[in-house]
Backbone as a ProteinNet text record, in pm:
[ID]
protein_1_A
[PRIMARY]
MFQTRPARFVLFPLLGAALLACGTVPTPAPQASLSAQAASAACDGGAFRVVVGGVTYQGNRGFDIPVPAGARVQLRGRYVQFDLDGDTLSAYDYVMTGAANSLDMTGGVRTPVFASKVVDLGGQKLSGTLKASISDAAIVLERRGSSAKMKIQAKDCAQGGIFQMEPEAGAPLTVTHTLAPGMYYFKNPYTGKINFGNGTNFRGKDSPQMATLTLQGEQVSVWSVQSGGRMGGVLGEDAVELSAGATKCVQDCQAQNQIRGTLPVTDPAYSN
[TERTIARY]
17411.2	17353.5	17302.2	17226.5	17176.4	17280.8	17369.7	17430.3	17470	17419.6	17397.8	17315.4	17381	17317	17131.7	17013.7	16933.6	16949.3	16834.5	16762.6	16716	16769.1	16734.2	16625.9	16580	16443.9	16480.3	16448.8	16460	16317.1	16330.9	16216.9	16054.4	16001.7	15863.5	15754.3	15621.5	15511	15405.1	15352.9	15286.2	15158.6	15089.6	14932.4	14881.1	14819.9	14727.1	14731.3	14882.5	14914.4	14811.4	14765.8	14784.8	14894.5	14835.9	14917	15021.5	15183.8	15230	15272.6	15287	15274	15341	15345	15431.1	15403.2	15509.8	15554.2	15516.3	15543.4	15577.7	15631.8	15552.1	15655.5	15673.9	15744.2	15810.4	15674.9	15681.4	15595.3	15694.4	15664.1	15779.1	15764.5	15648.3	15616.8	15696.2	15759.4	15852.9	15791.4	15829.2	15776.9	15773.1	15604.8	15561.4	15587.8	15706.8	15739.4	15889.6	15940.4	16061.2	15984	16085.7	16094.2	16087.2	16027.9	16037.3	16203.8	16320.2	16397.1	16511.2	16486.7	16512.8	16515.6	16379.3	16352.6	16439.7	16442.5	16509.1	16643.9	16752.9	16863	16851.2	16757.6	16816.7	16806.5	16778.5	16725.8	16835.4	16931.3	17020.6	17069.6	17061.4	17141	17094.2	17000.1	16954.7	16913.3	16939.6	16860.1	16870.9	16774.2	16824.1	16808.4	16929.8	16964.4	16863.7	16812.2	16784.9	16888	16968.5	17036.8	16938.3	16968.1	16879	16999.1	17016.9	17119	17202	17292.3	17404.8	17327.5	17200.3	17111.6	17086.8	17167.1	17113.8	17007.6	16916.6	16785	16768.5	16776.5	16792.1	16768.9	16742.8	16668	16519.7	16431.5	16331.5	16215	16233.1	16125.6	16005.2	15995.5	15922.6	15924.5	15951.4	16080.4	15949.2	15987	15871.2	16002.3	16087.6	16187	16173.9	16166.2	16190.5	16278	16221.9	16266.1	16294.5	16408.6	16411.3	16373.3	16329	16301.7	16469.8	16423.8	16527.3	16627.9	16588.6	16723	16653.8	16749.4	16800.4	16781.1	16688.8	16628.3	16807.2	16867.4	16977	16910.2	16873.3	16867.2	16981.8	17021.3	17177.5	17129.1	17165.6	17132.1	17277.6	17248	17378.7	17361.2	17262.3	17275.1	17197.6	17135.3	17046	17074.8	17095.2	17133.5	17077.7	17028.1	16935.7	16922.2	16848.5	16849.3	16713	16597.6	16500.3	16487.6	16443.8	16388.7	16285.7	16370	16264.8	16072.5	16133.5	15974.8	15892.6	16017.9	15897.3	15884.2	15973.9	16036.1	16017.7	16049.3	16120.7	16253	16287.6	16408.8	16570.2	16646.6	16779.8	16880.9	16995.3	17134.1	17049.8	16978.4	16989.7	17028.7	17089.9	17190	17224.1	17272.4	17350	17434.8	17473.9	17592.7	17656.7	17614.7	17751.4	17780.2	17699.7	17759	17702	17808.5	17830.1	17666.7	17634.1	17461.6	17502.7	17380.2	17402.8	17300.8	17183.8	17110	17166.9	17316.6	17368.4	17364.5	17338.6	17313.6	17396.2	17507.2	17610.7	17726.1	17726.6	17881.2	17998.8	17934	18031.2	18030.1	17982.7	18023.1	17875.2	17986.7	17845.2	17783.9	17677.2	17609.1	17495.6	17498.6	17393.1	17314.5	17161.2	17009.3	16941.6	16921.1	16808.1	16888.4	16923.3	16934.9	16851.6	16683.8	16616.2	16477	16401.3	16294.6	16165.2	16102.1	16090	15940.2	15832.9	15682.7	15749.5	15596.2	15537.5	15464.6	15487	15355.9	15256.3	15294.3	15195.9	15254.7	15402.4	15400	15436.5	15380.7	15335.4	15444	15481	15581.5	15512.3	15617.1	15558	15630.9	15547.6	15579.2	15575.6	15511.4	15490.6	15603.9	15615.9	15707.8	15718.9	15879.6	15860.6	15838.7	15724.5	15708.1	15768.5	15843.2	15990.6	15947.8	15894.3	15860.7	15964.8	16121.9	16207.1	16187.6	16166.7	16122.6	16212.1	16323.7	16401.8	16476.4	16434.7	16552.2	16385.7	16276.5	16177	16206.8	16139.6	16118.2	15971.7	15919.2	15799.5	15825.3	15822.6	15839.7	15744.3	15635	15545.1	15525	15490.8	15491.5	15346.8	15346.2	15206.8	15254.9	15189.1	15138.1	14987.2	14972	14835.7	14755.6	14808.2	14744.1	14701.7	14838.6	14877.2	15033.4	15037.2	15080.9	15158.3	15234.8	15383.8	15389.4	15449.5	15453.4	15554.4	15666.7	15828.1	15809.5	15814	15828.2	15918.8	16031.5	16151.1	16203.8	16262.6	16322.8	16465.8	16590	16738.5	16768	16740.4	16746.1	16859.1	16901.5	16934.3	16893.3	16797.5	16636.2	16534	16456.5	16259.7	16211.4	16116.5	15999.4	16103.3	16145.2	16208.9	16205.2	16143.4	16114.4	15939.4	15870.4	15686.8	15703.4	15659.2	15656.8	15474.7	15406.6	15253.6	15237	15218.5	15175.3	15014.9	14944.6	14836.1	14798.6	14721.9	14713.2	14554.2	14468.9	14323.2	14298.5	14417.2	14416.4	14582.5	14561.5	14698	14798	14890	15037.1	15144	15233.2	15322.7	15491.4	15489	15652.3	15753.7	15860	15937.8	16076.5	16090	16194	16284.4	16411.8	16517	16688.4	16664.9	16786	16898.9	17008.2	17180	17234.6	17355.2	17409	17504.4	17490.2	17493.2	17391.3	17272.4	17176	17011	16986.3	16865.3	16795.7	16656.2	16504.9	16538.9	16489.1	16481.7	16349.6	16312.2	16171.1	16291.7	16276.3	16294.5	16225.2	16390.4	16265.8	16202.1	16274.2	16199.1	16078.2	16018.6	15925.3	15802	15862.5	15807.5	15788.3	15829.5	15801.9	15884.3	15915	15976.8	16071.8	16187.6	16309.6	16417.5	16486.9	16612.8	16734.6	16833.5	16959.1	17067.1	17184.2	17338.3	17441.3	17330	17455.3	17446	17425.1	17507.2	17354	17347.8	17238.9	17128.4	17181.9	17126.1	16968.1	16847	16748.2	16658.8	16577.9	16531.9	16356.8	16260.5	16153.9	16031.1	15964	15895.8	15791	15741	15585.9	15486.4	15399.4	15318.5	15148.3	15102.7	14963.3	14885.4	14751	14702	14797.2	14859.4	14935.7	14950.9	14946	14989.1	15078.2	15143.8	15299	15231.9	15318.9	15293.2	15399	15545.2	15689	15736.6	15832.1	15886.7	16042.8	16137.6	16293.1	16393.8	16490.5	16618.7	16638	16644.6	16627.3	16531.5	16419	16402.5	16227.6	16129.6	15971	15957.4	15786.4	15689.8	15569.8	15529.2	15422.1	15307.1	15140.6	15109.8	14977	15055.7	14995.2	14823.3	14747.4	14577.3	14615.4	14550.5	14611.8	14557.7	14675	14632.6	14713.5	14732.5	14837.4	14951.3	15016.1	15195.5	15292	15393.1	15507.8	15611.8	15606.7	15710.3	15867.1	15866.6	16032.3	16081.2	16096.1	16182.1	16274.7	16382.7	16509.8	16508	16561.2	16601	16463	16526.1	16341.2	16217.7	16186.4	16082.6	16027.3	16136.4	16140.5	16111	16145.4	16094.7	15991.6	15926.7	15811.7	15739.7	15622.9	15483.4	15399.5	15365.9	15256.1	15183.3	15017.2	14939.8	14949.2	14992.4	14982.1	14931.7	14934.9	14855.9	14693.9	14653.9	14482.2	14482	14340.4	14296.7	14290.4	14325.7	14304.1	14355.6	14271.1	14351	14324.6	14281.7	14227.2	14279.2	14339.8	14389.8	14423.1	14536.8	14547.6	14648.6	14650.4	14760.5	14926	15007.5	15096.3	15124.8	15152.2	15121.4	15056.1	15055	14995.9	14983.6	14901.7	14974.2	14909.3	15032.3	15032.5	14983.6	14885.2	14790.1	14877.2	14994.3	15039.9	15157.8	15201.7	15378.7	15360.7	15421.7	15456.4	15621.8	15586.6	15734.2	15804.5	15935.7	16060.7	16160.1	16146.5	16200.6	16308.8	16381.1	16516.2	16569.3	16653.8	16810.4	16858.4	16857.6	16993.5	16844	16774.4	16702.5	16610.8	16622.1	16554.1	16629.4	16736.3	16889.1	16890.7
5013.7	5167.8	5239.9	5351.2	5414.1	5559.7	5487.6	5613.8	5675.2	5609.9	5672.8	5836.6	5904.4	6033.1	6037	6049	6115.2	6185.6	6147.5	6223.9	6358.9	6466.9	6587.6	6681	6739.3	6809.7	6925.1	6910.9	7098.2	7144.4	7219	7336.4	7344.4	7376.1	7351.7	7399.5	7443.3	7479.3	7365.7	7392.8	7237.3	7357.1	7462.1	7522.4	7437.7	7454	7345.8	7190.6	7166.6	7044.5	7020.3	6853.5	6817.7	6840.7	6857.2	6821.1	6690.2	6719.2	6639.3	6563.2	6395.2	6346.1	6418.6	6395.9	6441.9	6393	6330.7	6274.4	6381.4	6287.9	6316.2	6497.1	6591.2	6679.2	6730.3	6877.3	6845.5	6928.9	6839.3	6887	6853	6855.7	6835	6689.9	6623.3	6447.6	6405.1	6270.8	6195	6194.8	6175.2	6126.7	5956.7	6018.4	5852.2	5733.7	5739.1	5703.4	5581.2	5645	5605.1	5601.9	5460.8	5422.4	5559	5477.3	5615.4	5668	5538	5553.2	5627	5532.3	5586.4	5750.3	5820.8	5943.9	6035.2	5989.2	6032.1	6017.3	5979.1	5958.5	6060.4	6055.6	6138.5	6309.2	6371.9	6516.3	6461.2	6393.2	6383.4	6496.8	6557.5	6685.7	6839.5	6784.3	6908.5	7018.3	7150.9	7218.7	7370.4	7445.7	7560.1	7697.1	7751.3	7888.7	8015.9	8097.6	8239.7	8350	8445.2	8532.8	8629.1	8775.8	8831.6	8984.1	9075.2	9208.2	9147.6	9034.6	8998.1	8939.6	8937.8	8913.2	8735.3	8725.7	8508.8	8507.5	8436.7	8316.8	8210.6	8152.6	8017.3	7898.6	7773	7691.8	7696.4	7589.5	7546.2	7661	7749.3	7858.7	7915.5	8076.2	8112.7	8245.4	8321	8453	8521.6	8663.5	8772.6	8837	8841.9	8891.8	9052.7	9066.7	9253.7	9233.4	9273.3	9250.6	9355.7	9470	9562.3	9557.4	9647.3	9654.7	9601.6	9483.2	9462.3	9354.6	9303.6	9219.1	9115.2	9063.3	8945	8783.2	8718	8607.6	8478.1	8475.6	8373.3	8226.3	8116.2	7967	7917	7900.5	7811.7	7661.3	7577	7441.2	7309.5	7224.2	7182.8	7086.6	7056	6964.9	7065	7174.2	7257.1	7387.5	7441.9	7603.5	7693.4	7753.3	7870.2	8052.7	8132.3	8255.5	8289.8	8379.7	8450.3	8622.2	8604	8725.7	8806.6	8873.6	8953.6	8993.7	8999.7	9111	9066.7	8921.5	8829.1	8628.7	8620.6	8505.9	8446	8470.4	8353.4	8313.8	8190.6	8139.8	8128.7	8135.4	8137.8	8074.1	7986.4	7955.4	7840.6	7768.5	7720.3	7501.5	7498.5	7409.2	7243	7151.6	7036.5	7105.9	7044.8	7063.6	7010.6	6866	6780.4	6705.8	6727.9	6692.3	6515.3	6499	6396.3	6308	6178.3	6122.8	6003.6	5923.8	5763.1	5769.4	5809.7	5871.8	6028	6026.9	6146.4	6137	6134.7	6168.6	6280.8	6300.4	6388.6	6340.8	6230	6183	6291	6310.7	6474.5	6538.7	6591.1	6696.1	6802.6	6934.5	7043.6	7065.3	7014.6	7040.7	7144.6	7250.9	7330.8	7267.5	7312.4	7229.5	7329.7	7411.5	7497.9	7700.5	7768.8	7866.2	7957	7916.4	7977.1	7908.3	7979.4	7931.6	8058.5	8116.8	8310.3	8280.1	8339.9	8352.3	8534	8519.2	8678.4	8675.2	8860	8813.4	8985.2	9007	9111.7	9222.9	9264.9	9397.7	9422.5	9310.5	9369.6	9295.4	9349.3	9356.5	9301	9205.7	9176.4	9284.6	9314	9364.1	9336.7	9315.6	9290.4	9199.8	9198.5	9087	8913	8901.3	8775.7	8698.6	8575.7	8510.1	8386.5	8374.3	8243.5	8113.1	8001.8	7905.9	7770.9	7697.1	7642.4	7509.8	7425.2	7271.4	7130.2	7139.7	7017.4	7085	6988.4	7032.1	7081.1	7097.4	7200.8	7354.5	7384.9	7568.9	7561	7687	7775.3	7868.9	7927.3	8128.6	8152.2	8273.6	8333.7	8468.5	8572.3	8701.6	8705.3	8864.5	8927.1	9082	9044	9191.4	9265.9	9353.3	9384.5	9322.4	9225.7	9124.7	9044.9	8989.1	8853	8837.9	8641.5	8553.6	8540.2	8470	8393.2	8306.8	8172.5	8060.1	7996.4	7931.9	7849	7734.8	7589.5	7533.4	7434.4	7431.7	7342.7	7269.3	7172.9	7058.9	7068.3	7031.2	7066	6890.3	6845.8	6672.5	6640.8	6568.2	6441.4	6474.9	6445	6386.1	6364.5	6365.8	6353.7	6445.3	6461.1	6579.5	6745.5	6831.9	6902.9	7067.8	7107.6	7247.1	7271.4	7381.3	7362.6	7504.4	7585.3	7750.7	7746.2	7863	7817.1	8017.4	8010.5	8145.4	8224.5	8290.4	8322.9	8487.9	8440.1	8684.4	8665.7	8596.8	8589.5	8558.8	8455.5	8486.4	8352.7	8292	8181.9	8320	8247.7	8307.8	8219.1	8260	8229.9	8185.1	8055.6	8047.4	7948.5	8001.7	7978.9	7892.2	7762.7	7703.2	7699.9	7699.7	7699.7	7641.7	7530	7494.6	7521.3	7466.5	7507.5	7473.5	7531.2	7490.3	7341.9	7265.6	7083.6	7009.6	7101.8	6983.2	7007.3	6910.2	6910.3	6879.6	6900.3	6799.4	6674.1	6557.7	6426.3	6371.7	6290.8	6176.9	6079.1	6014.9	5878.4	5754	5676.3	5574.7	5436.9	5486	5389.6	5404.4	5498.2	5553.4	5655.9	5714.3	5837	5933	5942.1	6082	6227.7	6348.2	6383.4	6415.4	6409.9	6416.5	6539.2	6561.6	6630	6532.4	6583	6528.7	6602.2	6506.6	6553.4	6441.1	6370.5	6243.7	6138.1	6158.6	6045	5993.3	5928.2	5919.8	6003.5	6115	6267.5	6254	6259.3	6209.7	6334.3	6401.4	6487.4	6494.9	6638.8	6636.8	6712.2	6827.1	6964.7	6862	6913.6	6838	6955.9	6975.3	7060.9	6995.3	7085.3	7059.4	7233.6	7181.9	7319	7347.7	7314.4	7419.8	7295	7412.3	7349.3	7388.4	7237.3	7293.6	7391.2	7489.8	7585.6	7591.2	7547.1	7580.9	7406	7361.9	7293.7	7295.2	7319.3	7302.3	7247.4	7223.8	7150.8	7164.8	7338.5	7363.8	7433.2	7480.5	7532.5	7477.5	7533	7442.8	7583.7	7635.5	7719	7678.2	7749.6	7659.5	7821.2	7762.9	7861.2	7791.6	7855.8	7816.2	7926.9	7798.6	7857.7	7923.7	8028.6	8056.2	7975.6	7947	7863.7	7716	7691.1	7594.3	7594.2	7463.1	7465.5	7452.9	7443.2	7402	7367.1	7212.8	7146	7137.2	7020.4	6988.2	6852.6	6732.4	6589.4	6563.7	6474	6462.5	6289.3	6234.7	6033.3	6010.2	5933.7	5805	5861.6	5954.2	6009.9	6033.5	6106.1	6164.2	6040.4	5877.9	5884.1	5704.8	5728.1	5696.7	5652.3	5553.9	5574.8	5618	5733.6	5777.3	5799	5809.2	5899.6	6033.9	6090.6	6237.4	6306.5	6447.8	6514	6526.1	6538.7	6618.3	6730.4	6722.8	6916.2	6938.8	7055.5	7194.1	7290.3	7377.6	7476.7	7598.1	7553.2	7576.6	7504.6	7526.2	7465.8	7300	7325.5	7211.4	7112.7	7025.2	6879.7	6888.4	6932	6909.5	6767.1	6713.7	6545.4	6474.6	6407.5	6307.5	6182.2	6148.3	6021.2	5887.8	5802.6	5678.8	5530.9	5472.6	5351.3	5255.4	5206.9	5012.7	5105.3	5036.9	5006.9	5129.2	5141.6	5225.4	5166.7	5130.5	4993.4	5118.4	5074.3	5245.8	5188.5	5133.4	5068.4	5161.3	5299.8	5375.8	5259.9	5217.2	5076.5	5167.2	5326.3	5392.6	5415.7	5343.7	5335.4	5214.6	5118.4	4983.7	4839.4	4839.8	4801.6	4734.5
13944.7	13972.4	13861.9	13795.7	13735.6	13712.9	13667	13634.3	13529.9	13402.4	13297.4	13256.2	13214.9	13164.7	13125.8	13187.8	13105.3	13012.7	12927.3	12799	12929	12799	12910.5	12818.6	12839.8	12781.6	12743.8	12581.9	12440.3	12504.6	12523.4	12588.7	12548.5	12615.1	12514.2	12626.9	12610.4	12664.5	12707.8	12819.7	12898.6	12899.8	12830.7	12877	12929.1	13079.2	13052.7	13089.2	13107.5	13170.1	13295.9	13245.5	13427.5	13489.4	13643.4	13754.4	13748	13747.1	13770.8	13890.9	13942.4	14054.2	14139.3	14237.9	14361.2	14503.8	14524.9	14636.4	14784.1	14858	15048.7	15036	15147.3	15106	15259.8	15338.5	15415.9	15499.3	15647	15747.9	15897.9	16025.3	16091.5	16150.2	16059.2	16151.7	16009.1	16034.1	16007.4	15847.2	15705.2	15572.3	15601.7	15555.1	15566.2	15503.4	15403.4	15281.4	15323.1	15438	15480.5	15650.1	15704.2	15845.2	15955.8	16072.9	16137	16223.7	16198.8	16245.2	16102.3	16016.4	15840.3	15856.1	15840.1	15874.1	15969.2	16135.9	16224.6	16187.6	16104.1	16011.6	15944.1	15857.3	15803.6	15803.5	15920.2	15984.5	16065	16143.9	16245	16295.5	16372.8	16444.8	16357.3	16249.2	16146.7	16276.5	16263	16298.7	16266.2	16188.3	16087.3	16217.4	16171.8	16269.8	16127.2	16117.2	16093.6	16084.3	15945.7	16007.2	15931.6	15986.1	15906.7	15985.2	15888.9	15920.5	16030	16007.2	16100.3	16206	16286.7	16366.4	16367.6	16482.4	16458.8	16490.2	16448.5	16552.4	16554.9	16677.1	16698.1	16752.1	16786.3	16894.9	16871.9	16961.5	16944.3	17012.2	16910.6	16930.4	16857.5	16875.7	16744.9	16775.3	16623.7	16650.4	16619	16609.2	16523.8	16531.3	16374.7	16333	16222.3	16228.7	16164.9	16050.9	15948.3	15824.7	15766.2	15713.1	15615.3	15487	15432.3	15310.7	15253.8	15165.3	15053.8	15111.7	15269.9	15256.2	15294.6	15212.5	15259.8	15358.5	15382.9	15517.6	15462.1	15551.2	15576.1	15624.1	15575.6	15675.7	15669.2	15757.2	15780.8	15822	15805.7	15898.5	15833.6	15959.7	15900	15760.3	15701.7	15539.8	15460.1	15478	15387.8	15403.5	15315.4	15318.4	15166.3	15248.9	15109.5	15156.7	15109	15151	15093.1	15156.9	15089.1	15090.5	14969.3	14934.2	15005.4	15185.8	15270.3	15195.6	15045.2	15061.5	14954.2	14899.4	14859.4	14921.7	14995.5	15033.7	14922.6	14779	14687.8	14750.5	14713.9	14732.5	14705.2	14723.5	14658.8	14678.2	14554.3	14604.8	14734.5	14736.1	14779.8	14753.1	14851.7	14853.4	14959.8	14909.5	15016.1	15053.6	15134.4	15170.3	15223.4	15212.7	15223.3	15356.4	15434.2	15572.8	15599.7	15709.2	15676.5	15722.2	15676.1	15725.2	15647.9	15717.7	15670.5	15536.3	15548.2	15389.8	15319.5	15352.9	15229.1	15084.3	14995.3	14814.6	14766.2	14819	14762	14737.6	14799.2	14826	14960.7	15017.6	15083.4	15037.6	14886.8	14858.7	14822.1	14886.7	14871.4	14758.6	14708.7	14552	14595.1	14490.9	14441.9	14396.9	14437.6	14389.4	14261.5	14344	14281.3	14282.1	14196.7	14130.1	14217.9	14196.1	14247.7	14249.7	14385.7	14338.3	14358.5	14234.2	14205	14242.6	14318.2	14305.1	14255.9	14212.5	14113.9	14229.9	14308.6	14389.1	14293.7	14134.2	14062.6	14130.9	14172	14192	14346.3	14466.2	14562.4	14662	14766	14839.5	15030.8	15049.7	15204	15299.3	15383.7	15473.2	15629.3	15701.4	15772.8	15858.9	15997.8	16105.8	16016.2	15995.8	15897.7	16089.9	16071.8	16218.9	16202.5	16262.1	16262.5	16402.6	16311.6	16437.1	16442.1	16475.5	16494.3	16547.4	16496	16568.9	16554.8	16647.3	16598.2	16434.7	16353.5	16233	16105.6	16192.9	16088.1	16108.2	16021.7	16047.3	15912.2	16004.2	15907	15941.1	15837.5	15792.3	15747.7	15773.3	15710.2	15741.9	15637.2	15624.8	15554.1	15606.3	15508.5	15401.5	15376.6	15279.6	15311.4	15230.2	15180.7	15203.7	15061.1	15062.7	14955	15000.4	14982.2	15137.7	15131.9	15249.4	15162.7	15218.8	15183.4	15313.7	15260.3	15429.6	15339.6	15446.3	15349.5	15471.5	15447.4	15546.1	15480.5	15555	15590.1	15629.6	15564.5	15661.2	15660.6	15765.3	15754.4	15768.5	15646.6	15643.3	15527.6	15505.6	15349.3	15308.9	15290.4	15173.7	15299.7	15184.5	15161.3	15195.5	15239.8	15166.2	15264.6	15199.2	15286.5	15264.9	15125.5	15078.7	15043.8	15100.1	15048.5	15060.3	14949.7	14905.3	14928.6	14977.2	15004.7	14992.9	14857.7	14887.6	14887.2	14958.8	14925.1	14880	14717.8	14751.2	14662.6	14674.9	14614.6	14488.3	14385.8	14239	14227.3	14091.5	14104.1	14086.4	14163.1	14086.3	14040.4	13971.9	13896.5	13990.8	13973.2	14090.9	13966.8	13946.2	13850.9	13951.5	13894.5	13958.5	13890.4	13866.9	13849.4	13833.1	13843.9	13854	13873.9	13933.6	13983.1	13852.4	13776.9	13689.7	13766.8	13652.7	13675.4	13672.1	13765.7	13769.1	13637.7	13581.8	13499.1	13532.9	13433.9	13448.9	13336.6	13394.2	13313.1	13331.9	13241.3	13224.2	13300.7	13395.7	13540.8	13445.6	13321.5	13257.6	13318.3	13464.8	13580.9	13605.6	13597.6	13675.7	13579.6	13505	13452.8	13434.2	13568.5	13678.1	13634	13609	13573.3	13740.1	13679.6	13800.3	13807.7	13836.5	13856.8	13897	13854.8	13905	13830	13881.9	13840.9	13747	13729.1	13657.3	13776.3	13919.4	13955.4	14034.3	14217.6	14225.5	14267.2	14241.9	14340.6	14276.7	14345.7	14262.6	14317.2	14256.9	14306.4	14233.7	14308.5	14239.7	14298.1	14219.1	14214.4	14310.1	14360.7	14461.6	14429.5	14341.8	14360.4	14421.1	14455.5	14548.8	14456.6	14365.8	14383.6	14223.2	14160.4	14045.7	13952	13803.7	13675	13653.3	13608.7	13483.4	13427	13311	13203.2	13154.3	13204.1	13107.1	13164.1	13112.9	13123.7	13010.2	13048.5	13065.2	13137.8	13076.9	13085.8	13245.2	13240.7	13394	13441.1	13401.3	13451.4	13464.2	13586.1	13510.1	13581.8	13499.5	13578	13624.2	13660.7	13702.3	13777.9	13731.1	13820	13944.7	14050.5	14186.6	14207.9	14236	14280.6	14417.3	14462.8	14544	14719.7	14772.8	14928.2	14847.7	14718.4	14651.9	14713.5	14688.7	14780.2	14617.7	14600.4	14570.6	14661.3	14651	14707.4	14628.2	14736.4	14668.5	14784	14732.4	14790	14722.5	14836.1	14773.3	14787.6	14705.4	14735.3	14728	14815.6	14770.6	14782.3	14884.9	14801	14696.5	14637.9	14502.9	14335.9	14418.9	14287.6	14302.2	14455.8	14394.7	14344.6	14332.9	14275.9	14301.3	14358.4	14472.1	14360.4	14369.3	14346.3	14304.2	14387.6	14360.9	14444.6	14504.9	14601.6	14569.6	14662.9	14696.9	14640	14613	14557.6	14700.2	14768.2	14825.4	14830.4	14884.4	14863.1	15033.4	15092.3	15249.5	15353.1	15432.3	15609.8	15543.9	15417.6	15363.6	15512.5	15499	15533.3	15487.1	15490.8	15443.1	15381.9	15475.3	15410.6	15369.4	15251.8	15208.5	15264.4	15303.6	15385.1	15310.9	15311.5	15252.4	15300.2	15189.3	15304.2	15212.2	15362	15273.5	15231.5	15107.8	15097.9	14889	14856.4	14746.1	14706.6	14601.9	14512.8	14458	14506.2	14381.9	14333.9	14226.8	14124.1	14067	14066.1	13965.2	14080.9	14065.6	14087.6	14186.5	14159.1	14294.1	14435.1	14401.8	14549.8	14621.5	14495.2	14494.2	14520.9	14484	14582.4	14698.3
[MASK]
++++++++++++++++++++++++++++++++++++++++++++++++++++++++++++++++++++++++++++++++++++++++++++++++++++++++++++++++++++++++++++++++++++++++++++++++++++++++++++++++++++++++++++++++++++++++++++++++++++++++++++++++++++++++++++++++++++++++++++++++++++++++++++++++++++++++++++++++

């Protein structure tokens, strides 16, 4: 297995860099690169609950959730946990819990993945009701401000396309990803793509659409995201597929990018 520690990045600017190739991103539908059975297995028993101000919202239905200024929105699932800043829907403390699953990548160990995924709304704050829609292992959250809108899609699964952030503000916005301690970005020698991991078979990848990478470091990536574009994240086999990348779309975009035929998986962590 590919256990050796990959070469790390030295921080360098990539102003005007081309899009990184991206994999499948999260939607309520199964991921195209996995069989329906495998996708279901990755999400087996998954279900988010939302906690705001000590009040819990859960179950397969929609909610209009009041969020006081400065409050944190807690997302708690079987496999995935993270917090959102209610004012911007920036994400913090994204963790894989290590819950038992046949497609678990953590070895049963609680594994912090991202310290933060922060969107710069240029000083704007979201102020409307937080709309949450929970459906089995998937959740969609939306909140608006005076001239900005944020949408988060997430799945409570052991791997696959399980997170997506969609900012809209009429102009490009900066999104900064900071990995948790122990995680680092590396160039995968088997695919040539930029992955992140922790020296084990854990694999992840940032998944952009209409977003330009402006800075890549060992633990930080910075993106300029067009209004209506998105920053997603994929884990596991989806992160190492030799896919062509996302199409260009900023309005009424489909979260999934359908795969025609099959894609090769060359990373030994998933190809054996």
